[in-house]
XYZ file of C-alpha atoms in Angstrom:
718
model
C -70.347 -38.464 69.241
C -72.706 -40.996 70.708
C -74.984 -43.718 69.516
C -78.469 -42.609 68.598
C -81.343 -43.873 70.698
C -83.751 -42.772 67.955
C -81.991 -45.203 65.660
C -82.457 -48.206 67.905
C -84.867 -51.018 67.062
C -88.385 -51.086 68.495
C -88.746 -51.243 72.261
C -88.610 -54.779 73.684
C -91.677 -53.914 75.761
C -93.808 -53.451 72.664
C -95.303 -56.770 71.423
C -96.400 -54.989 68.246
C -92.730 -54.574 67.411
C -92.306 -58.352 67.151
C -93.367 -60.254 64.012
C -95.575 -63.322 64.252
C -93.496 -66.434 63.608
C -94.515 -68.477 60.626
C -97.558 -66.305 60.036
C -99.472 -68.013 62.897
C -102.257 -66.208 64.720
C -100.829 -66.733 68.196
C -97.434 -65.878 69.665
C -94.772 -68.449 70.265
C -93.995 -67.223 73.781
C -90.488 -68.692 73.767
C -89.683 -66.715 70.630
C -91.348 -63.662 72.125
C -89.264 -63.846 75.301
C -86.006 -64.405 73.390
C -86.841 -61.544 71.018
C -87.504 -59.223 73.934
C -84.229 -60.304 75.498
C -82.287 -59.544 72.303
C -83.883 -56.136 71.897
C -83.188 -55.360 75.546
C -79.506 -56.104 74.870
C -79.548 -53.590 72.024
C -81.125 -50.957 74.250
C -78.543 -51.667 76.937
C -75.715 -51.314 74.419
C -77.005 -47.933 73.265
C -77.306 -46.731 76.867
C -73.773 -47.906 77.659
C -72.533 -45.636 74.879
C -74.796 -42.678 75.557
C -74.606 -42.569 79.317
C -71.200 -44.065 79.976
C -69.130 -43.592 76.847
C -68.323 -47.325 77.032
C -67.963 -47.939 73.322
C -65.860 -51.105 73.526
C -68.523 -52.750 75.702
C -71.229 -51.446 73.378
C -69.469 -52.843 70.306
C -68.987 -56.247 71.970
C -72.603 -56.417 73.130
C -74.049 -55.345 69.768
C -71.731 -57.679 67.845
C -72.953 -60.647 69.872
C -76.581 -59.510 69.591
C -76.247 -59.058 65.834
C -74.980 -62.642 65.550
C -77.874 -63.964 67.640
C -80.445 -61.992 65.631
C -79.543 -63.601 62.314
C -82.323 -66.041 61.516
C -84.363 -65.016 64.542
C -87.998 -64.075 63.753
C -87.637 -60.737 65.532
C -85.143 -59.689 62.859
C -87.977 -59.773 60.313
C -89.300 -56.506 61.773
C -88.370 -53.884 59.193
C -86.478 -51.650 61.632
C -84.675 -54.172 63.828
C -81.698 -55.291 61.781
C -80.859 -51.954 60.128
C -81.176 -50.277 63.555
C -78.775 -52.751 65.153
C -76.316 -52.440 62.266
C -76.209 -48.653 62.211
C -75.569 -48.484 65.972
C -72.999 -51.258 65.745
C -71.314 -49.461 62.848
C -70.991 -46.243 64.835
C -69.712 -48.109 67.898
C -67.052 -49.809 65.760
C -66.141 -46.417 64.296
C -65.613 -44.947 67.755
C -63.439 -47.946 68.644
C -61.285 -47.344 65.568
C -62.333 -50.517 63.716
C -63.138 -48.781 60.468
C -63.348 -51.731 58.049
C -65.937 -53.515 60.197
C -67.808 -50.252 60.713
C -68.028 -49.661 56.970
C -69.359 -53.173 56.372
C -72.061 -52.779 59.025
C -73.113 -49.298 57.923
C -73.277 -50.220 54.239
C -75.410 -53.249 55.073
C -77.653 -51.061 57.243
C -78.097 -48.574 54.421
C -78.903 -51.320 51.935
C -81.581 -52.687 54.260
C -82.999 -49.215 54.968
C -83.395 -48.557 51.267
C -84.761 -51.991 50.563
C -87.343 -51.618 53.355
C -88.167 -48.007 52.484
C -87.011 -46.426 55.715
C -85.969 -42.909 54.602
C -85.225 -41.556 58.083
C -83.066 -44.533 58.968
C -81.291 -44.178 55.631
C -80.401 -40.579 56.519
C -79.187 -41.591 59.989
C -76.972 -44.251 58.403
C -75.587 -41.566 56.070
C -74.823 -39.418 59.110
C -72.954 -42.313 60.702
C -71.063 -42.851 57.458
C -70.071 -39.196 57.685
C -68.707 -39.883 61.171
C -66.754 -42.810 59.746
C -65.253 -40.532 57.083
C -64.245 -38.009 59.749
C -62.609 -40.587 62.002
C -60.764 -42.073 59.039
C -59.231 -38.661 58.386
C -61.494 -37.579 55.511
C -62.938 -34.423 57.070
C -63.994 -33.140 53.643
C -66.110 -36.221 52.999
C -67.694 -35.809 56.440
C -68.473 -32.120 55.901
C -70.054 -32.883 52.528
C -72.198 -35.619 54.068
C -73.352 -33.531 57.008
C -74.206 -30.513 54.838
C -76.224 -32.807 52.595
C -78.420 -33.670 55.595
C -78.848 -30.285 57.281
C -82.337 -29.585 55.928
C -83.555 -33.159 55.705
C -83.330 -34.586 59.213
C -86.188 -33.883 61.648
C -85.504 -31.328 64.417
C -84.993 -33.942 67.136
C -82.041 -35.385 65.205
C -80.344 -32.128 64.311
C -78.429 -31.546 67.546
C -76.216 -34.554 66.845
C -75.825 -33.498 63.207
C -74.707 -29.958 64.080
C -72.278 -31.275 66.680
C -70.833 -33.752 64.161
C -70.514 -30.968 61.574
C -68.801 -28.691 64.090
C -66.298 -31.431 64.950
C -65.533 -32.015 61.266
C -64.983 -28.278 60.734
C -62.680 -28.139 63.765
C -60.667 -31.010 62.295
C -60.044 -28.780 59.263
C -59.089 -25.842 61.495
C -62.242 -23.872 60.608
C -62.911 -22.653 64.134
C -65.332 -19.821 63.368
C -67.292 -21.952 60.917
C -67.569 -24.616 63.618
C -68.892 -21.985 66.016
C -71.520 -21.049 63.431
C -72.514 -24.700 62.976
C -73.037 -25.107 66.719
C -74.948 -21.836 66.991
C -77.260 -22.901 64.152
C -78.297 -26.097 65.940
C -81.924 -26.455 67.095
C -81.070 -26.277 70.764
C -84.020 -26.654 73.130
C -84.179 -24.030 75.876
C -83.094 -25.546 79.165
C -82.511 -29.018 77.704
C -79.367 -30.687 79.070
C -76.601 -30.957 76.514
C -75.097 -34.340 75.720
C -71.530 -35.169 76.758
C -70.400 -35.010 73.158
C -72.001 -31.600 72.661
C -70.263 -30.206 75.745
C -66.892 -31.648 74.735
C -67.048 -30.289 71.175
C -68.084 -26.910 72.567
C -65.175 -27.095 75.032
C -62.786 -27.774 72.138
C -64.215 -24.789 70.304
C -63.738 -22.437 73.253
C -60.184 -23.635 73.789
C -59.271 -23.057 70.145
C -60.767 -19.565 70.439
C -58.553 -18.885 73.444
C -61.122 -19.053 76.262
C -59.518 -21.526 78.678
C -61.856 -20.735 81.574
C -64.955 -21.627 79.564
C -63.220 -24.811 78.406
C -62.441 -25.897 81.972
C -66.001 -25.114 83.075
C -67.434 -27.437 80.407
C -64.930 -30.255 80.947
C -65.604 -30.247 84.679
C -69.339 -30.495 84.034
C -68.652 -33.608 81.972
C -66.329 -35.117 84.580
C -68.810 -34.521 87.381
C -71.617 -36.115 85.364
C -69.811 -39.305 84.301
C -67.714 -41.738 86.301
C -63.994 -42.349 85.943
C -64.645 -45.489 83.883
C -66.385 -43.499 81.176
C -64.666 -42.483 77.959
C -66.375 -39.101 78.346
C -64.575 -38.610 81.668
C -61.187 -39.491 80.164
C -61.696 -37.221 77.165
C -62.791 -34.333 79.384
C -59.774 -34.804 81.665
C -57.410 -34.853 78.672
C -58.909 -31.672 77.244
C -58.774 -29.979 80.647
C -55.063 -30.768 80.998
C -54.359 -29.164 77.615
C -56.381 -26.098 78.598
C -54.555 -25.637 81.883
C -51.027 -25.959 80.518
C -51.420 -24.682 76.973
C -51.353 -20.907 77.512
C -47.821 -20.888 78.890
C -46.174 -22.752 75.991
C -44.192 -21.570 72.964
C -45.853 -21.051 69.540
C -44.870 -24.499 68.235
C -46.099 -26.177 71.413
C -49.376 -24.260 71.227
C -49.768 -25.430 67.644
C -49.214 -29.047 68.703
C -51.846 -28.633 71.411
C -54.266 -27.194 68.861
C -53.701 -30.154 66.532
C -54.425 -32.516 69.417
C -57.605 -30.624 70.340
C -58.848 -30.579 66.739
C -58.418 -34.331 66.299
C -61.632 -36.392 66.399
C -61.888 -38.242 69.689
C -61.351 -41.753 68.372
C -58.283 -40.798 66.332
C -55.575 -39.277 68.545
C -53.311 -38.661 65.552
C -54.980 -38.842 62.119
C -52.852 -39.654 59.106
C -53.402 -36.202 57.634
C -51.508 -34.524 60.486
C -48.134 -36.097 59.669
C -47.118 -33.174 57.434
C -48.230 -30.684 60.085
C -46.059 -32.261 62.776
C -43.079 -32.495 60.433
C -43.461 -28.798 59.663
C -43.634 -27.988 63.377
C -40.485 -30.047 63.963
C -38.727 -27.914 61.338
C -39.978 -24.705 62.949
C -38.757 -25.944 66.317
C -35.240 -26.260 64.906
C -35.247 -22.910 63.063
C -37.675 -20.432 64.586
C -37.513 -17.820 61.801
C -37.704 -20.295 58.920
C -39.393 -18.846 55.831
C -42.385 -20.735 54.426
C -41.668 -22.726 51.287
C -42.046 -26.104 49.561
C -40.859 -27.841 52.751
C -44.268 -27.058 54.266
C -46.081 -29.294 51.751
C -49.787 -29.574 52.655
C -49.049 -28.141 56.122
C -49.218 -24.737 54.449
C -52.990 -25.236 54.530
C -53.081 -25.775 58.302
C -53.928 -22.638 60.296
C -52.051 -23.569 63.459
C -48.840 -24.437 61.623
C -49.068 -21.124 59.772
C -49.803 -19.264 63.007
C -46.779 -20.862 64.672
C -44.561 -19.754 61.793
C -45.937 -16.218 61.959
C -45.519 -15.933 65.725
C -42.015 -17.369 65.601
C -40.999 -14.835 62.962
C -42.452 -11.938 64.960
C -40.755 -13.109 68.171
C -37.461 -13.292 66.266
C -37.937 -9.740 64.966
C -38.047 -10.947 61.343
C -40.792 -8.720 59.916
C -40.148 -9.731 56.299
C -40.458 -13.416 57.217
C -43.612 -12.591 59.184
C -45.076 -11.029 56.020
C -44.557 -14.291 54.122
C -46.368 -16.208 56.875
C -49.109 -13.580 57.020
C -49.811 -14.216 53.340
C -50.462 -17.866 54.211
C -52.559 -16.782 57.191
C -54.950 -15.246 54.672
C -54.884 -18.057 52.104
C -54.589 -21.310 54.112
C -58.373 -21.734 54.157
C -58.848 -21.455 50.381
C -58.866 -25.266 49.920
C -61.129 -25.714 52.948
C -63.978 -23.266 52.251
C -66.114 -22.796 49.127
C -64.969 -19.899 46.982
C -66.985 -17.765 44.586
C -66.635 -20.247 41.715
C -68.678 -23.114 43.238
C -71.468 -23.695 40.727
C -73.513 -26.892 40.418
C -77.046 -27.703 39.232
C -78.134 -27.693 42.877
C -76.694 -24.241 43.617
C -78.106 -22.822 40.376
C -81.559 -24.193 41.216
C -81.426 -22.819 44.764
C -80.291 -19.427 43.450
C -83.408 -19.375 41.276
C -85.563 -20.225 44.312
C -83.900 -17.387 46.226
C -84.510 -14.987 43.344
C -88.135 -16.075 43.169
C -88.567 -15.526 46.922
C -87.260 -11.968 46.612
C -89.513 -11.193 43.641
C -92.663 -12.482 45.367
C -91.917 -11.066 48.818
C -91.406 -14.402 50.562
C -88.860 -15.040 53.296
C -85.615 -15.887 51.447
C -83.536 -16.822 54.510
C -84.335 -20.543 54.469
C -83.312 -20.783 50.817
C -80.148 -18.800 51.547
C -79.140 -21.286 54.263
C -79.860 -24.211 51.950
C -77.742 -22.683 49.210
C -74.820 -22.159 51.589
C -75.071 -25.822 52.609
C -75.169 -26.846 48.946
C -72.039 -24.776 48.257
C -70.186 -26.429 51.158
C -71.401 -29.857 50.119
C -70.303 -29.414 46.490
C -66.908 -27.990 47.459
C -66.093 -30.780 49.898
C -67.425 -33.560 47.687
C -64.930 -32.386 45.072
C -62.111 -32.240 47.633
C -62.922 -35.660 49.037
C -63.119 -37.237 45.597
C -59.833 -35.629 44.580
C -58.027 -36.868 47.688
C -59.437 -40.383 47.242
C -58.430 -40.617 43.592
C -55.030 -41.382 42.062
C -52.357 -38.695 42.459
C -52.260 -36.150 39.623
C -49.463 -36.440 37.057
C -48.017 -33.121 38.213
C -48.173 -30.864 41.255
C -51.695 -29.650 41.995
C -52.546 -26.153 40.864
C -52.912 -23.768 43.795
C -55.912 -21.481 44.051
C -55.144 -17.899 45.048
C -57.180 -16.014 47.631
C -59.165 -14.290 44.888
C -60.305 -17.614 43.426
C -57.931 -17.553 40.443
C -55.456 -20.338 39.836
C -51.715 -20.122 39.420
C -48.313 -21.539 40.356
C -48.782 -24.476 42.750
C -46.037 -23.096 44.976
C -45.934 -19.303 44.631
C -42.611 -17.929 45.724
C -41.832 -15.345 48.398
C -43.509 -11.975 47.986
C -41.589 -9.562 50.222
C -38.674 -8.753 47.879
C -40.862 -8.437 44.779
C -43.373 -6.350 46.702
C -40.751 -3.906 47.980
C -39.377 -3.549 44.461
C -42.801 -2.898 42.851
C -44.311 -0.594 45.461
C -42.424 2.499 44.352
C -43.821 5.475 46.279
C -46.639 3.353 47.750
C -46.799 1.452 51.041
C -48.321 -1.980 51.671
C -50.138 -2.734 54.941
C -51.051 -6.278 55.955
C -53.242 -6.673 59.032
C -52.840 -9.965 60.855
C -52.880 -11.363 64.393
C -50.675 -13.104 66.894
C -52.380 -14.682 69.867
C -54.966 -12.148 70.984
C -53.085 -9.160 69.570
C -53.766 -7.276 66.340
C -50.605 -6.737 64.303
C -49.841 -4.672 61.203
C -46.957 -5.408 58.836
C -45.912 -2.423 56.746
C -43.742 -2.736 53.624
C -42.362 0.662 52.650
C -39.158 2.197 51.299
C -37.318 -1.105 50.991
C -38.132 -2.505 54.445
C -40.860 -4.412 56.259
C -41.882 -3.231 59.725
C -44.103 -4.883 62.353
C -46.320 -2.938 64.732
C -48.565 -4.321 67.488
C -51.912 -2.477 67.529
C -53.279 -3.901 70.778
C -55.814 -6.545 71.782
C -57.973 -7.743 68.891
C -61.108 -7.307 70.990
C -60.294 -3.623 71.522
C -59.512 -2.993 67.851
C -62.676 -4.796 66.741
C -64.754 -2.923 69.308
C -63.623 0.580 68.280
C -64.000 -0.340 64.613
C -67.541 -1.559 65.330
C -68.419 1.756 66.964
C -67.361 3.462 63.743
C -69.063 1.094 61.293
C -72.328 0.161 63.035
C -73.990 3.618 62.777
C -73.277 3.540 59.040
C -75.238 0.307 58.644
C -78.528 1.934 59.634
C -80.856 3.572 57.095
C -80.093 7.249 56.733
C -76.802 7.252 58.675
C -75.923 10.410 60.523
C -72.525 12.039 60.025
C -72.706 14.016 63.248
C -70.221 14.480 66.051
C -70.566 10.936 67.415
C -69.747 9.335 64.061
C -66.781 11.640 63.509
C -65.416 10.849 66.958
C -65.872 7.113 66.337
C -64.005 7.482 63.014
C -61.152 9.284 64.764
C -60.931 6.568 67.438
C -60.959 3.769 64.850
C -58.286 5.563 62.822
C -56.092 5.915 65.900
C -56.373 2.178 66.575
C -55.856 0.959 62.997
C -53.511 3.575 61.573
C -52.075 5.674 64.404
C -48.957 3.523 65.024
C -48.391 3.171 61.254
C -48.572 6.781 60.054
C -44.952 7.577 60.991
C -43.875 4.716 58.709
C -45.734 5.634 55.517
C -46.589 9.311 55.927
C -48.805 10.519 53.076
C -47.997 7.706 50.626
C -50.700 5.903 48.635
C -51.587 2.567 50.219
C -52.208 -1.047 49.280
C -54.126 -2.625 52.177
C -54.786 -6.306 52.882
C -57.213 -6.788 55.770
C -58.044 -9.592 58.164
C -61.412 -11.141 59.112
C -61.423 -9.465 62.535
C -61.649 -6.107 60.713
C -64.629 -7.060 58.564
C -65.324 -4.721 55.626
C -65.053 -1.116 56.860
C -65.350 1.881 54.505
C -61.640 2.669 54.623
C -61.867 6.005 52.805
C -64.034 7.436 55.603
C -61.210 7.107 58.147
C -59.674 10.593 58.516
C -56.041 9.667 57.644
C -57.229 7.962 54.431
C -59.567 10.688 53.149
C -58.264 11.689 49.751
C -55.465 9.072 49.893
C -55.361 6.563 46.978
C -55.930 3.134 48.544
C -56.177 -0.315 46.954
C -57.889 -3.065 48.957
C -56.506 -6.493 48.065
C -56.806 -10.001 49.532
C -53.046 -10.587 49.493
C -49.789 -9.021 48.401
C -49.505 -11.833 45.844
C -52.800 -10.741 44.284
C -51.519 -7.192 43.885
C -48.235 -8.357 42.371
C -50.074 -10.628 39.907
C -52.650 -8.045 38.826
C -51.235 -4.536 39.214
C -50.248 -2.942 35.902
C -46.490 -2.914 35.470
C -44.451 -0.022 34.115
C -45.226 3.686 34.251
C -47.599 4.052 31.288
C -50.093 6.863 31.776
C -53.689 5.753 32.422
C -55.995 5.922 29.418
C -59.676 6.711 29.318
C -61.935 3.629 29.165
C -62.976 2.538 25.672
C -66.200 0.511 25.641
C -68.507 1.685 28.420
C -71.700 0.091 29.741
C -74.032 2.158 31.938
C -76.875 0.309 33.676
C -79.715 1.956 35.609
C -81.820 -0.480 37.635
C -85.533 0.308 38.181
C -84.788 1.737 41.629
C -83.959 3.882 43.435
C -85.119 6.961 41.563
C -81.613 8.382 41.628
C -80.216 5.469 39.601
C -81.801 6.722 36.387
C -80.646 10.297 37.006
C -77.148 9.075 37.841
C -76.786 7.065 34.630
C -78.322 9.829 32.500
C -75.733 12.254 33.869
C -72.891 9.828 33.150
C -74.014 9.220 29.569
C -72.894 12.743 28.712
C -69.364 11.930 29.896
C -69.142 8.809 27.706
C -70.767 9.708 24.368
C -70.337 6.223 22.900
C -71.547 4.344 25.961
C -74.202 1.650 25.798
C -77.003 2.589 28.183
C -79.475 0.133 29.678
C -82.292 1.944 31.463
C -84.994 0.700 33.814
C -87.181 -0.913 31.155
C -84.235 -2.682 29.509
C -82.287 -4.057 32.445
C -83.037 -7.763 32.297
C -80.402 -10.066 33.754
C -79.537 -11.731 30.466
C -79.070 -8.343 28.767
C -76.844 -7.062 31.548
C -74.738 -10.231 31.741
C -74.282 -10.324 27.959
C -73.292 -6.658 27.885
C -70.723 -7.185 30.669
C -68.527 -9.155 28.306
C -68.570 -6.413 25.679
C -67.375 -3.542 27.881
C -64.131 -2.271 29.383
C -65.922 -0.235 32.049
C -69.284 -1.089 33.633
C -71.274 1.229 35.906
C -74.306 -0.354 37.592
C -76.620 1.763 39.750
C -79.486 0.291 41.748
C -80.791 -1.189 44.994
C -78.350 -3.622 46.609
C -78.691 -6.092 49.465
C -76.664 -8.926 51.022
C -78.275 -11.698 53.105
C -76.700 -12.553 56.424
C -73.793 -15.012 55.988
C -74.563 -15.544 52.272
C -72.508 -12.950 50.338
C -72.759 -14.938 47.082
C -76.474 -14.076 47.177
C -75.743 -10.352 47.188
C -78.206 -8.827 44.757
C -79.095 -5.784 42.687
C -82.752 -5.535 41.677
C -83.263 -5.432 37.904
C -86.352 -5.277 35.729
C -86.920 -9.054 35.641
C -85.654 -9.861 39.116
C -82.413 -9.525 41.066
C -78.947 -10.019 39.606
C -77.024 -12.172 42.095
C -73.305 -12.247 42.790
C -73.275 -15.966 41.956
C -74.605 -15.140 38.453
C -71.301 -13.403 37.690
C -69.236 -16.554 38.166
C -70.445 -17.826 34.776
C -69.131 -14.837 32.790
C -66.783 -15.876 29.981
C -65.508 -12.337 29.349
C -65.323 -9.503 31.834
C -64.604 -5.770 31.843
C -61.436 -4.258 33.267
C -63.248 -2.070 35.811
C -66.704 -2.372 37.397
C -68.361 0.387 39.444
C -71.232 -0.770 41.660
C -73.251 2.239 42.768
C -75.373 0.279 45.245
C -75.619 -0.344 48.960
C -73.597 -3.205 50.471
C -71.878 -4.238 47.205
C -68.428 -4.333 48.858
C -69.527 -6.616 51.668
C -68.022 -10.123 51.842
C -64.539 -9.148 50.653
C -62.448 -9.544 53.814
C -64.912 -10.885 56.361
C -63.448 -14.389 56.403
C -60.225 -16.255 55.725
C -60.090 -17.614 52.196
C -61.198 -16.331 48.828
C -63.218 -13.080 48.891
C -66.931 -13.500 48.233
C -69.832 -11.255 47.284
C -69.964 -9.085 44.180
C -66.343 -8.004 44.571
C -65.055 -11.544 45.128
C -67.045 -12.938 42.187
C -65.836 -10.195 39.829
C -62.177 -10.410 40.860
C -62.246 -14.201 40.552
C -63.759 -13.854 37.076
C -60.825 -11.645 36.017
C -61.973 -8.061 36.621
C -58.941 -5.961 37.572
C -60.656 -3.519 39.923
C -64.088 -3.015 41.460
C -65.428 0.183 43.024
C -68.047 -0.641 45.652
C -69.356 0.299 49.102
C -69.504 -2.169 52.013
C -72.220 -0.097 53.766
C -75.482 1.630 52.723
C -75.132 4.624 50.414
C -77.239 7.785 50.342
C -78.955 8.184 46.953
C -78.499 11.931 46.591
C -74.880 11.939 47.788
C -73.889 9.157 45.394
C -75.354 10.915 42.328
C -73.141 14.005 42.588
C -70.056 12.122 43.748
C -70.311 9.568 40.926
C -70.442 12.289 38.271
C -67.293 13.889 39.705
C -65.548 10.527 39.963
C -66.313 9.557 36.364
C -65.344 12.988 35.065
C -61.913 12.535 36.616
C -61.609 8.908 35.491
C -62.687 9.709 31.917
C -59.963 12.365 31.753
C -57.309 9.779 32.637
C -56.995 9.967 36.423
C -55.810 6.651 37.926
C -58.730 4.725 39.378
C -57.643 4.736 43.068
C -56.930 8.478 42.889
C -60.347 9.210 41.398
C -62.032 7.033 44.028
C -60.100 8.680 46.869
C -60.832 12.205 45.674
C -64.566 11.819 45.085
C -66.010 8.566 46.511
C -64.019 7.508 49.561
C -65.672 10.011 51.855
C -69.114 8.524 51.084
C -67.924 4.942 51.797
C -66.800 3.632 48.376
C -63.548 1.667 48.154
C -61.261 0.589 45.328
C -60.937 -3.212 45.446
C -58.269 -4.924 43.366
C -55.195 -3.737 41.511
């Protein structure tokens, strides 16, 4: 971070910036000279921070200047005093003097509002966000920064995106920080600030690219002298990069905690639990996760250290317990499907309106994502600042539901419940993809190879399917075989032809699992975690029963949707049917709560990086995934015969999003959906065969595997 030159008072070389003393018509030249001198001191203080990273000198200079300005006529200029205060407040923040910083920033904001300076008010808010971050309240900082993303002018957004990225890194959200930096309004060829380069260097180091980190830190060191804070910070980061790759898992986790820390706070208060947990892991490498972790169970690098220690010790069952946390640690840090506020509802309506009238919806989609992050982190920040709850906080599961604050181990219960099935959890250790397989009373670990290789071969399989009218020729079949060899080849000897329960990892994205040759015709559940499956899978051996109340919905398009639903109506004589002219959102949402099985056929789409805005076009506009979070009653099973409806399930750490995530969080047991485009004619025939089998009592995953998996549909849930 650095002080903002745009926030400084008027230039001392501009006489128009100085007020006339006493309302006289001629300048008092003594006052004019002293005013110019004071403003020059402010400019010098800002430059000391920006160009030299000399924040202590800046704070001392601005403190003295602020004292001299009180009562001086130059301070009557509307921008002078709030500009001095906001820069002084940030300088004090970077020096770790938080109480003084808060006083100065609050006074600056009061003056900015009083003098009707909206831009300065927003800059003060940004600096208050920096204060929250450096005090250890990363959630408060993230909420503040997201509240400003669409309001600041372009020339101020570089600093905002860098501040947001640093706050996200403090929470361990490395990929989200990378997105924040990539979204910044970077000018082509413009030199990056020292703070920008250092935050980017931190990001590359946490992603495992030490060479890129060293390149950036050396650029900073060669630009600034040894007396600069920027130089010292760059040298410190470079030392960590050079030595960090050769250390043990616990040491690597400690390095990551140090890298994630905001610059002015070498060891924030919130990291105490993380270091205690790492101390425990250092003493007992294969220690199982449990209540001793406390809030460190929500830290990705502590969890990763536990997972890697367990794998190195050959304790696959312990590794499975840590892998569960590797999927769920981010749930408190990222907005789940249930975030719903007046602002998000209003923005969802704007997005819907943009789709209906053919306007570009992407800007609204970005604003809604920011509003979701802001609302989520405002709630977190307020909760952490308030009094402690009377009992242990309720933990949110990866599917967005709430349960036991400290769920117990899963491995033993999972092995007992699996029966003739096998459970596969994909995870990672360092740069390697790893699969943990629970089958026949044991847990096994298998290394699949470098993550980059696995992701690359999976991309070659999936990417052709994302294009309109995908071809199923020789190239696609060969890509499917290669992806299957990478993902499943080392595992097949362990589970043979058993039905599977699969929990993925973000590096896999959302592939159509049933199209992989070893899984064609094999019943497969896709779940966020083993805990989810244990909590939601039907217990006992009762035979499946045909669905009772059935809702069939045909959206206005494509043409095959009407034919598909008409054909299904004959299989469910008592079904309620909503056709193209009766498929308003309110009708569909109301009917959802009155059915045990819902089949919805129509056009689907998912905007980039906004899965909660996944949509199906209805008669009066699109039904959005976020609309489903308000359902009070839900069916047991939902079938989404649309393109893309399974996207957003496993593409990130944390609660699943999109249509599937929203429905599972609302209480739906299982969702049938496709994460890729679907051919209209192929879906019509396959859906009739699937429903014929399901209506006759075939278990849902078996019916999906037999008739829908080969055309990209998956069975999500229990």
